Short mmCIF file of N, CA, C and O in Angstrom, two decimals:
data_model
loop_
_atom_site.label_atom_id
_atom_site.label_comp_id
_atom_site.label_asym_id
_atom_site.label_seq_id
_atom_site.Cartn_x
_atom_site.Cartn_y
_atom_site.Cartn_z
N UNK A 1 8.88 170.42 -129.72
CA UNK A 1 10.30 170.55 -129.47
C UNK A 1 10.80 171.87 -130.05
O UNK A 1 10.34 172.35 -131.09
N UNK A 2 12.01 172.55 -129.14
CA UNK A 2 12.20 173.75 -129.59
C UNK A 2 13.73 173.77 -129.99
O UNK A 2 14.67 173.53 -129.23
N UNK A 3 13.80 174.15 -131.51
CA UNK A 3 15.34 173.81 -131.27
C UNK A 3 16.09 175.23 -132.00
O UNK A 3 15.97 175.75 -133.11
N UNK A 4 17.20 175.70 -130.36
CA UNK A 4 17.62 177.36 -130.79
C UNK A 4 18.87 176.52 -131.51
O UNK A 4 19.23 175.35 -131.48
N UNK A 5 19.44 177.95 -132.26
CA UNK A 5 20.60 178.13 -133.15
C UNK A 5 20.80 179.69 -133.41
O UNK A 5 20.06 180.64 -133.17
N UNK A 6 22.31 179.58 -134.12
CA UNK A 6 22.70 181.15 -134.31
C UNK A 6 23.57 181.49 -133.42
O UNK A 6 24.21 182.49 -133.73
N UNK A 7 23.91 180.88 -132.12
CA UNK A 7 25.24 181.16 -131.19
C UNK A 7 26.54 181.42 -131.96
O UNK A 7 26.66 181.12 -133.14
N UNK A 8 27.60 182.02 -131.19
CA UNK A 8 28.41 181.70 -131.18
C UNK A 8 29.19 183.10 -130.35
O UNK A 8 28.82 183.89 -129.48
N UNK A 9 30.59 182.88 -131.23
CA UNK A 9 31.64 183.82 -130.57
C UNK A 9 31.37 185.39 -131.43
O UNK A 9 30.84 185.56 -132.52
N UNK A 10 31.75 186.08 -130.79
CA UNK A 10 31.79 187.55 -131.50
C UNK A 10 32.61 188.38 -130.60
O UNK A 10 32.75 188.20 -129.39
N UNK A 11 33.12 189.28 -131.30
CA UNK A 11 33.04 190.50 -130.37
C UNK A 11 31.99 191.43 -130.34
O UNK A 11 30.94 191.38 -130.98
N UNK A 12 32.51 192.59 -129.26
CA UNK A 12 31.83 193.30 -128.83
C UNK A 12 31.47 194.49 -130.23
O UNK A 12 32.35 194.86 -131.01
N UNK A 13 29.98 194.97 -130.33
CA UNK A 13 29.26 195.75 -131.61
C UNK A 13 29.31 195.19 -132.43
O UNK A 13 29.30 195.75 -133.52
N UNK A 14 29.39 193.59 -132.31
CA UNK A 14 28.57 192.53 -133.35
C UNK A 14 27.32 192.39 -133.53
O UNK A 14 26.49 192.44 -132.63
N UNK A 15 27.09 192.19 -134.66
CA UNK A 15 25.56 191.32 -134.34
C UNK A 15 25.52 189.80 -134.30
O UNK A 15 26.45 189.02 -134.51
N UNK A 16 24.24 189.54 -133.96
CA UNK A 16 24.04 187.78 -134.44
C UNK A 16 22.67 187.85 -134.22
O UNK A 16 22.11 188.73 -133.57
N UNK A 17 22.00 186.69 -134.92
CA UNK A 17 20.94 186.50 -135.32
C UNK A 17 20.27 185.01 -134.53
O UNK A 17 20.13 184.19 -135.43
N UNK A 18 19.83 184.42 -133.19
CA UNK A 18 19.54 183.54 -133.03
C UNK A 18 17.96 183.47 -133.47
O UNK A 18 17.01 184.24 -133.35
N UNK A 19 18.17 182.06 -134.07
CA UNK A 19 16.61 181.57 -134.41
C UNK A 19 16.20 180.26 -133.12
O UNK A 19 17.02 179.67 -132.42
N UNK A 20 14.71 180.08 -133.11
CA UNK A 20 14.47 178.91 -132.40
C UNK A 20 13.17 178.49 -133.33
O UNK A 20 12.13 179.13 -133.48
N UNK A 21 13.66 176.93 -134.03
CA UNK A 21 12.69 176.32 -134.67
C UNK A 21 11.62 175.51 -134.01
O UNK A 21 11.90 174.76 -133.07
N UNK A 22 10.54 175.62 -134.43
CA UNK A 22 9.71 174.43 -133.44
C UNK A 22 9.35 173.55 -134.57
O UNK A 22 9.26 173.82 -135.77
N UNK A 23 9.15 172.33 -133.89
CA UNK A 23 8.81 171.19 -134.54
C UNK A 23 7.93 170.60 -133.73
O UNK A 23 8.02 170.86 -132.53
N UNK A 24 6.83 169.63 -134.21
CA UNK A 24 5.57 168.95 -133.50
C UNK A 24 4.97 169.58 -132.96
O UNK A 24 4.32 169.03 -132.07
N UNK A 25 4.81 170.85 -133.11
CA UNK A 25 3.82 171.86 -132.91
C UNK A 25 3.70 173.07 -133.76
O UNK A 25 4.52 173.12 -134.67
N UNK A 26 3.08 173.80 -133.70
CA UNK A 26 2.33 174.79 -134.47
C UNK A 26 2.85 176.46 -133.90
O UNK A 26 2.19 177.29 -133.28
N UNK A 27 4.38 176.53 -134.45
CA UNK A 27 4.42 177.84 -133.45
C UNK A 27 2.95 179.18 -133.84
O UNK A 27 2.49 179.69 -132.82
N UNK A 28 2.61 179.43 -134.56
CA UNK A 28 1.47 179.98 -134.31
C UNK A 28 0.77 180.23 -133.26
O UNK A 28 0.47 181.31 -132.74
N UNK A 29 0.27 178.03 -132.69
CA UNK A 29 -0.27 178.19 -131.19
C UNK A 29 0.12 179.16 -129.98
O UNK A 29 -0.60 179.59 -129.09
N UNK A 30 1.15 179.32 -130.17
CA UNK A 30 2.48 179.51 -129.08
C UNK A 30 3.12 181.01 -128.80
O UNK A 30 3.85 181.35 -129.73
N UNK A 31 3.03 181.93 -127.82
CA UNK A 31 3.43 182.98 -127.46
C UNK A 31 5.13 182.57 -127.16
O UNK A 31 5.48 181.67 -126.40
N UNK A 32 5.73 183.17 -127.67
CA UNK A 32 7.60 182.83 -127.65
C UNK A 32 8.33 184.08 -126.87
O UNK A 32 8.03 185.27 -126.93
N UNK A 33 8.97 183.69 -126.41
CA UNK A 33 10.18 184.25 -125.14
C UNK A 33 11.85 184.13 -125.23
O UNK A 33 12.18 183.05 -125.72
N UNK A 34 12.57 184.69 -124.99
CA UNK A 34 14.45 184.18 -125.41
C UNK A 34 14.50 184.64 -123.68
O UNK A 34 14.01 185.62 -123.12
N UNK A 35 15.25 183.57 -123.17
CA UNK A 35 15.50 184.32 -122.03
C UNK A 35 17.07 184.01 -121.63
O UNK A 35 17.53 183.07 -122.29
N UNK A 36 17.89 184.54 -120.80
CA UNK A 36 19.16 184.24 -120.98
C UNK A 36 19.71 183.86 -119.87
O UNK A 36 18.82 183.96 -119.03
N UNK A 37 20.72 183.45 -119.35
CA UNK A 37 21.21 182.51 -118.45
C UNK A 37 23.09 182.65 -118.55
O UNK A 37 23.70 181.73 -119.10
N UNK A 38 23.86 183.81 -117.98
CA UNK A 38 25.29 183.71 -117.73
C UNK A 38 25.65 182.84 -116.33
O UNK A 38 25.12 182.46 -115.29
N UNK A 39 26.76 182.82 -116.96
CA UNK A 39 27.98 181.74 -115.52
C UNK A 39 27.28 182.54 -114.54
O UNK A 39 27.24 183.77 -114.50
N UNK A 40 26.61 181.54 -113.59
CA UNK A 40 27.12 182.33 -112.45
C UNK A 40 25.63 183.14 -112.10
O UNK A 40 25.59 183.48 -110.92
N UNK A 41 24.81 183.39 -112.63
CA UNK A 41 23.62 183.98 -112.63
C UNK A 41 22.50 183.39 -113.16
O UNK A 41 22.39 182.76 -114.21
N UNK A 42 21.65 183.66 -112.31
CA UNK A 42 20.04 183.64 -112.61
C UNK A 42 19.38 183.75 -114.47
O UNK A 42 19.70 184.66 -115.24
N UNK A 43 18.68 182.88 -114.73
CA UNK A 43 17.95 183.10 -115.93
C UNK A 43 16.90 184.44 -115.96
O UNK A 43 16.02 184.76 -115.16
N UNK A 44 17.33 185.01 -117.06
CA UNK A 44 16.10 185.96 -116.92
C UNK A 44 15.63 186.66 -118.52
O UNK A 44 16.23 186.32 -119.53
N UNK A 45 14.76 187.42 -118.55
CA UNK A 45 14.20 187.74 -119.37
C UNK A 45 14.77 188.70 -120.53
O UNK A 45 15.23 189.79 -120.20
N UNK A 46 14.75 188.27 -122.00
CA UNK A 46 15.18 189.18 -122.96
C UNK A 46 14.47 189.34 -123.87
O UNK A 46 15.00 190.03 -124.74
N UNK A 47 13.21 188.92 -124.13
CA UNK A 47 12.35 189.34 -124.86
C UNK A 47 11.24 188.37 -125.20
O UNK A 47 11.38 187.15 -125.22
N UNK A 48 9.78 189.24 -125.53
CA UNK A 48 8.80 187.73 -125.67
C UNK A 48 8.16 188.54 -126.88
O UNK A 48 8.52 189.69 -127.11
N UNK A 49 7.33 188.00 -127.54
CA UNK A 49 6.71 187.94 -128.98
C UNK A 49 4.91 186.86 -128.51
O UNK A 49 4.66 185.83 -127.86
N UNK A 50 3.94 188.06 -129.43
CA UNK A 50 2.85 187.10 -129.52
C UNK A 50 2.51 186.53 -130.60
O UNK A 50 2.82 186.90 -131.73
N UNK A 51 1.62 185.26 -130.20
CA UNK A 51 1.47 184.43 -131.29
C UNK A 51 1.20 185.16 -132.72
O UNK A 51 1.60 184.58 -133.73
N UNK A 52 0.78 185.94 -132.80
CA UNK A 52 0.67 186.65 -134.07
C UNK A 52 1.98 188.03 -134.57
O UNK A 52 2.33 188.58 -135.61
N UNK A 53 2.28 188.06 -133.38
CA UNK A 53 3.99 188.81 -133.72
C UNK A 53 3.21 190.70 -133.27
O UNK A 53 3.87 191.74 -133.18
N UNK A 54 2.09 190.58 -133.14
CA UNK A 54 1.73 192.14 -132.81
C UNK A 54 2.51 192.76 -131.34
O UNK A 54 2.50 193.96 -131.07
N UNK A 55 2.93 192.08 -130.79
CA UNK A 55 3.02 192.67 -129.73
C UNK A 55 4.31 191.84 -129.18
O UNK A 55 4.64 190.67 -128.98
N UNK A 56 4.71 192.84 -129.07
CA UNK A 56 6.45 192.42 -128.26
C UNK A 56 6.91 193.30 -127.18
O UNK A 56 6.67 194.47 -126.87
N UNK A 57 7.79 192.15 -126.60
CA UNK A 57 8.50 193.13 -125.54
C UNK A 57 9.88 192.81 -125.44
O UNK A 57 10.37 191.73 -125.77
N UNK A 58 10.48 193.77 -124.97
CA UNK A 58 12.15 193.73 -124.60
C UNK A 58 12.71 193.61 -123.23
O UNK A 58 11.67 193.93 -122.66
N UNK A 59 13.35 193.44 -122.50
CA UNK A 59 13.98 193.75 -121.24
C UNK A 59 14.79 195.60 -121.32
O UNK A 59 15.56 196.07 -122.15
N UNK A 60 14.47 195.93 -120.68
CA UNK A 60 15.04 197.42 -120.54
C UNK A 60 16.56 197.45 -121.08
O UNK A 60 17.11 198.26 -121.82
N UNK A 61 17.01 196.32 -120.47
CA UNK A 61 19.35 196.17 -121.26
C UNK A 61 19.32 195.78 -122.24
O UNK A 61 20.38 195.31 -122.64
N UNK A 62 18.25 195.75 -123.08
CA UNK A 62 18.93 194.99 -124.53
C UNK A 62 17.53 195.84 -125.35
O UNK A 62 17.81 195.91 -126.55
N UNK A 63 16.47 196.34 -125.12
CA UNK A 63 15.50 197.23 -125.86
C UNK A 63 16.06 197.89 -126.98
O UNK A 63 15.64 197.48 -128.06
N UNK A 64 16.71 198.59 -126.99
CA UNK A 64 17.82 199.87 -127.94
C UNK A 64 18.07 198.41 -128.98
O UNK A 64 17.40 198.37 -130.01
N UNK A 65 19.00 197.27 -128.67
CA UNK A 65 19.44 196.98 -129.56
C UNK A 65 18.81 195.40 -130.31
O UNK A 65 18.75 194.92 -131.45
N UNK A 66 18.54 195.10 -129.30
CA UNK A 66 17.26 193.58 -129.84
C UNK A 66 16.18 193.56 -130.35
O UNK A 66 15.34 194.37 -129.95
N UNK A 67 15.96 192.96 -131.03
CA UNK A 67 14.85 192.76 -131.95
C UNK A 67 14.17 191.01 -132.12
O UNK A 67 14.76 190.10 -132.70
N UNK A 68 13.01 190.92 -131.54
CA UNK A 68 11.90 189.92 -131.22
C UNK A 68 11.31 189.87 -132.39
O UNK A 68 10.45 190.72 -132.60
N UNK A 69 11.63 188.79 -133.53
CA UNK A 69 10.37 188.65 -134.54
C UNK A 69 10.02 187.18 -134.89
O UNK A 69 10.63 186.34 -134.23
N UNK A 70 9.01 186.65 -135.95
CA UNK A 70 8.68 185.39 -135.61
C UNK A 70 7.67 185.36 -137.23
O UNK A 70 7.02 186.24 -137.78
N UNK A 71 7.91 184.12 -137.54
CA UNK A 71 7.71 183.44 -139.11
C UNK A 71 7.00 182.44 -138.56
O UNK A 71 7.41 181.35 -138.16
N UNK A 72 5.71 182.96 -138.55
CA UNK A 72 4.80 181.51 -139.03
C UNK A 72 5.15 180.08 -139.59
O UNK A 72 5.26 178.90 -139.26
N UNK A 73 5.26 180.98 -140.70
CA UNK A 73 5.04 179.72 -141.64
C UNK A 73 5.54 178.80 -141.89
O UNK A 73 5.19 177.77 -142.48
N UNK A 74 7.26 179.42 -141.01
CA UNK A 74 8.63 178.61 -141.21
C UNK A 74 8.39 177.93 -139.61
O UNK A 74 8.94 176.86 -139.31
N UNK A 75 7.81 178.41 -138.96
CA UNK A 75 7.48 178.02 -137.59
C UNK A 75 8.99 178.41 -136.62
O UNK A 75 9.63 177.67 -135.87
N UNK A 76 9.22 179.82 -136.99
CA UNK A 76 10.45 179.96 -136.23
C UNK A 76 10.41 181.02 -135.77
O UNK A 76 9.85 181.81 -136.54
N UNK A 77 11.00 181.83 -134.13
CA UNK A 77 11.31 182.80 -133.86
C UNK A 77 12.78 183.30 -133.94
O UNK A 77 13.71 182.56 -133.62
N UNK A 78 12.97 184.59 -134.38
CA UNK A 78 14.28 185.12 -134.19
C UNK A 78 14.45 186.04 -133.28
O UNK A 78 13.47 186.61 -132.78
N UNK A 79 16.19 186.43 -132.78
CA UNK A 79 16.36 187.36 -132.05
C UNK A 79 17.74 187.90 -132.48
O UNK A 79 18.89 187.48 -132.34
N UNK A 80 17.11 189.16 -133.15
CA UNK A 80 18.41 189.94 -133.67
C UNK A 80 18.86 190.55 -132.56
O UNK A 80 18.34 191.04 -131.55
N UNK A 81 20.24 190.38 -133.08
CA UNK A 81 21.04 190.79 -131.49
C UNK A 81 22.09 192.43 -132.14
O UNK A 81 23.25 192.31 -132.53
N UNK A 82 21.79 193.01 -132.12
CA UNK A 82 23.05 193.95 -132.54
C UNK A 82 23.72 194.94 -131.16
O UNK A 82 23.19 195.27 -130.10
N UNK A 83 25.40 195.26 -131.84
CA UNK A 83 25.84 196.21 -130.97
C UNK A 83 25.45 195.22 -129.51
O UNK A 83 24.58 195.47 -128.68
N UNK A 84 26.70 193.64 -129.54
CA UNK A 84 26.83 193.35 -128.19
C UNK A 84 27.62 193.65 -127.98
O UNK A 84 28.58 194.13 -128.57
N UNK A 85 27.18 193.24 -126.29
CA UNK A 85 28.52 193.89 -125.31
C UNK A 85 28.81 192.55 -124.96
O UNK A 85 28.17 191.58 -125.37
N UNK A 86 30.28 192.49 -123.83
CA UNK A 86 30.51 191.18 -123.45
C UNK A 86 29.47 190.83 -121.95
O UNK A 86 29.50 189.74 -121.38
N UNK A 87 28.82 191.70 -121.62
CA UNK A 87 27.73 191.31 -120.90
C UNK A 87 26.78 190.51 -121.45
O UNK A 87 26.26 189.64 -120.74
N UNK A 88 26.44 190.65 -122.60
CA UNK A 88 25.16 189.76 -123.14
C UNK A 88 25.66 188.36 -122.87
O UNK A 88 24.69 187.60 -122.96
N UNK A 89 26.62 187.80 -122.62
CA UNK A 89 27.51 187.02 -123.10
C UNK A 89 26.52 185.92 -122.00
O UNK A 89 26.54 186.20 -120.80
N UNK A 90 25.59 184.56 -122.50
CA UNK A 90 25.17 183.74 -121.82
C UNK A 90 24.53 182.88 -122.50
O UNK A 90 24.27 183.08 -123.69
N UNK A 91 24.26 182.04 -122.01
CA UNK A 91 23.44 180.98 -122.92
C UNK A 91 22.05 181.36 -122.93
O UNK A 91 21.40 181.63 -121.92
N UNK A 92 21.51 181.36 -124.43
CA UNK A 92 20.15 181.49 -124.56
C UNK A 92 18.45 180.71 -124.58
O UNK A 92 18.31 179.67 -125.23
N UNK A 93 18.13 180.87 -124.38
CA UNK A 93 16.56 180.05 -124.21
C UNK A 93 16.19 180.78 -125.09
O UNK A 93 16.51 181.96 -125.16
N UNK A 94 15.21 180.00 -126.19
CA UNK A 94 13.81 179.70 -126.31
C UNK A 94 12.58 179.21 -125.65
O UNK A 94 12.66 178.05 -125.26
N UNK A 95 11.63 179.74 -125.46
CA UNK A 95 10.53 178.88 -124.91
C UNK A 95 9.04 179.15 -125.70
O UNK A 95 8.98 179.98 -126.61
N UNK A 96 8.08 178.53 -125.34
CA UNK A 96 7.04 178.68 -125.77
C UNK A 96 5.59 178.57 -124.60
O UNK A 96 5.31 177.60 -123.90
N UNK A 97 5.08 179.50 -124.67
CA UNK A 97 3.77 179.39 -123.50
C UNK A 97 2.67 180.21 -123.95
O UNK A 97 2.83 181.18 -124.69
N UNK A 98 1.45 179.80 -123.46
CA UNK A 98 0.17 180.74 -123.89
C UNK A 98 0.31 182.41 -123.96
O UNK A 98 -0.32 183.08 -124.77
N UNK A 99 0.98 182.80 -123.26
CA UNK A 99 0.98 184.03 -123.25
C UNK A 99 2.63 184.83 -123.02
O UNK A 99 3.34 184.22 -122.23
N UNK A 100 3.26 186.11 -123.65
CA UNK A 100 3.78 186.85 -123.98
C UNK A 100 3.91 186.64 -122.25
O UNK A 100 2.89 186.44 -121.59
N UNK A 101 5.22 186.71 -121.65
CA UNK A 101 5.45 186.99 -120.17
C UNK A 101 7.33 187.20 -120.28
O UNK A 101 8.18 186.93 -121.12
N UNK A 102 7.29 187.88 -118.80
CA UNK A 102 8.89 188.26 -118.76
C UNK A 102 9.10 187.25 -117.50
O UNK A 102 10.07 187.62 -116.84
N UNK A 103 8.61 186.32 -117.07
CA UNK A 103 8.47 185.37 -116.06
C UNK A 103 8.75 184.14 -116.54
O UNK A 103 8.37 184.05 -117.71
N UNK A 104 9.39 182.93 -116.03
CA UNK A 104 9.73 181.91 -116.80
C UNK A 104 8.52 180.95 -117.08
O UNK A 104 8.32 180.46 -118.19
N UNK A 105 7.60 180.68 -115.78
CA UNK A 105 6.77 179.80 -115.55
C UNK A 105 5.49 179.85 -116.33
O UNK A 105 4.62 178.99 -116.23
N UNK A 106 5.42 180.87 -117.08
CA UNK A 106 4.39 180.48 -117.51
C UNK A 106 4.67 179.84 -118.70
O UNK A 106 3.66 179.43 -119.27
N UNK A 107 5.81 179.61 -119.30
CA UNK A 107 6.31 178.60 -120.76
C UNK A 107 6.09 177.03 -120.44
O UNK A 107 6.03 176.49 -119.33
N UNK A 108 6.02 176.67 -121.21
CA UNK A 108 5.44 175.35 -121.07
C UNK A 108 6.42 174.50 -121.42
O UNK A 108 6.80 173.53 -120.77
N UNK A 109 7.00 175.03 -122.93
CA UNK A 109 8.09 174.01 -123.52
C UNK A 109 9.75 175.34 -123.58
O UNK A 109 9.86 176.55 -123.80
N UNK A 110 10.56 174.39 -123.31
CA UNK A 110 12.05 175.01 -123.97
C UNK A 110 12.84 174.60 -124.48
O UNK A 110 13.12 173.41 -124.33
N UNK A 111 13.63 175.50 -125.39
CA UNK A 111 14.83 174.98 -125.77
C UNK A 111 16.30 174.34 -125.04
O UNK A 111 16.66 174.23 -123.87
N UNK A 112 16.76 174.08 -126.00
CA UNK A 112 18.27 173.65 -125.26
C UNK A 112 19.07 174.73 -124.92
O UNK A 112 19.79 174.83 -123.93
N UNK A 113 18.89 175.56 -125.85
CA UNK A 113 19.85 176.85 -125.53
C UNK A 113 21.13 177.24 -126.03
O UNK A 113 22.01 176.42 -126.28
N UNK A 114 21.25 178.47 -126.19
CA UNK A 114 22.62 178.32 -127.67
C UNK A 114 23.52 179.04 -127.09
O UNK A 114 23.05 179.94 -126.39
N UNK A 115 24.72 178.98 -127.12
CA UNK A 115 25.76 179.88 -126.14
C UNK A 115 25.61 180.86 -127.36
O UNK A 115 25.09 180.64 -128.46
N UNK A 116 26.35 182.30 -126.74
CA UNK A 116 26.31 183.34 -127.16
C UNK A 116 27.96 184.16 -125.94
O UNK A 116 27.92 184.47 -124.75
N UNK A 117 29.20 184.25 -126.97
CA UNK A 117 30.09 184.77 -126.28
C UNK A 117 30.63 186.17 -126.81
O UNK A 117 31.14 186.31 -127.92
N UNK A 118 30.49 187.07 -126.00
CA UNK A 118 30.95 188.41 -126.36
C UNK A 118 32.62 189.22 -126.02
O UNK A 118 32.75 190.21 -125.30
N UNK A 119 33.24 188.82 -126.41
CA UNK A 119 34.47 188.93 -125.92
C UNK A 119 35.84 189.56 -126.87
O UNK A 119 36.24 188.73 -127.69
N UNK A 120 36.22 190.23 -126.86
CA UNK A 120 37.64 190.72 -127.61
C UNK A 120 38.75 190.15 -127.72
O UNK A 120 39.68 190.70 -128.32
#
């Protein structure tokens, strides 16, 4: 089970910090992904992390200012968010799947998802 946190309201050239905890599994096992989801639009990709944290990736709109990292031990991934805009503004995923992908399908398990509002 994957459970995100860290949403909320902000304005715009805030930061925030969402985490996604796993429980009954071993995030270790697990290559992790945040992917995002506004009103009105398609889910898509904002960043994935490998099981060992060597290797990450960003989506090209949020690269500059996001940051993909991940705690073993606590069995949690984070996603530092700085300098949003009110575009970021959508609900977020966690997921977990064998491998680091900017594609949804290859995750196996997800979160519930944490709103995230960027607005003045």
């Amino acid at each position: 089970q994957l459970q995100a946190s860290g949403g909320g309201l902000v304005q715009p050239g805030d930061s925030l910090r969402l985490s996604c905890a796993a429980s009954g599994h071993t995030a270790s096992d697990y290559s992790m992904g945040w992917f995002r989801q506004g009103s009105g639009k398609e889910r898509e990709f904002v960043a994935s992390i490998s099981r060992t944290g060597d290797y990450t990736d960003c989506a090209d709109s949020v690269k500059a200012r996001f940051t993909i990292s991940r705690n073993n031990a606590k069995n949690t991934v984070f996603l530092q968010m700085n300098m949003l805009k009110p575009e970021d503004t959508a609900v977020y995923y966690c997921a977990a799947g064998l491998h680091p992908a900017r594609i949804d399908y290859p995750y196996h398990y997800w979160g519930q998802g944490t709103q995230v509002t960027v607005s003045s």
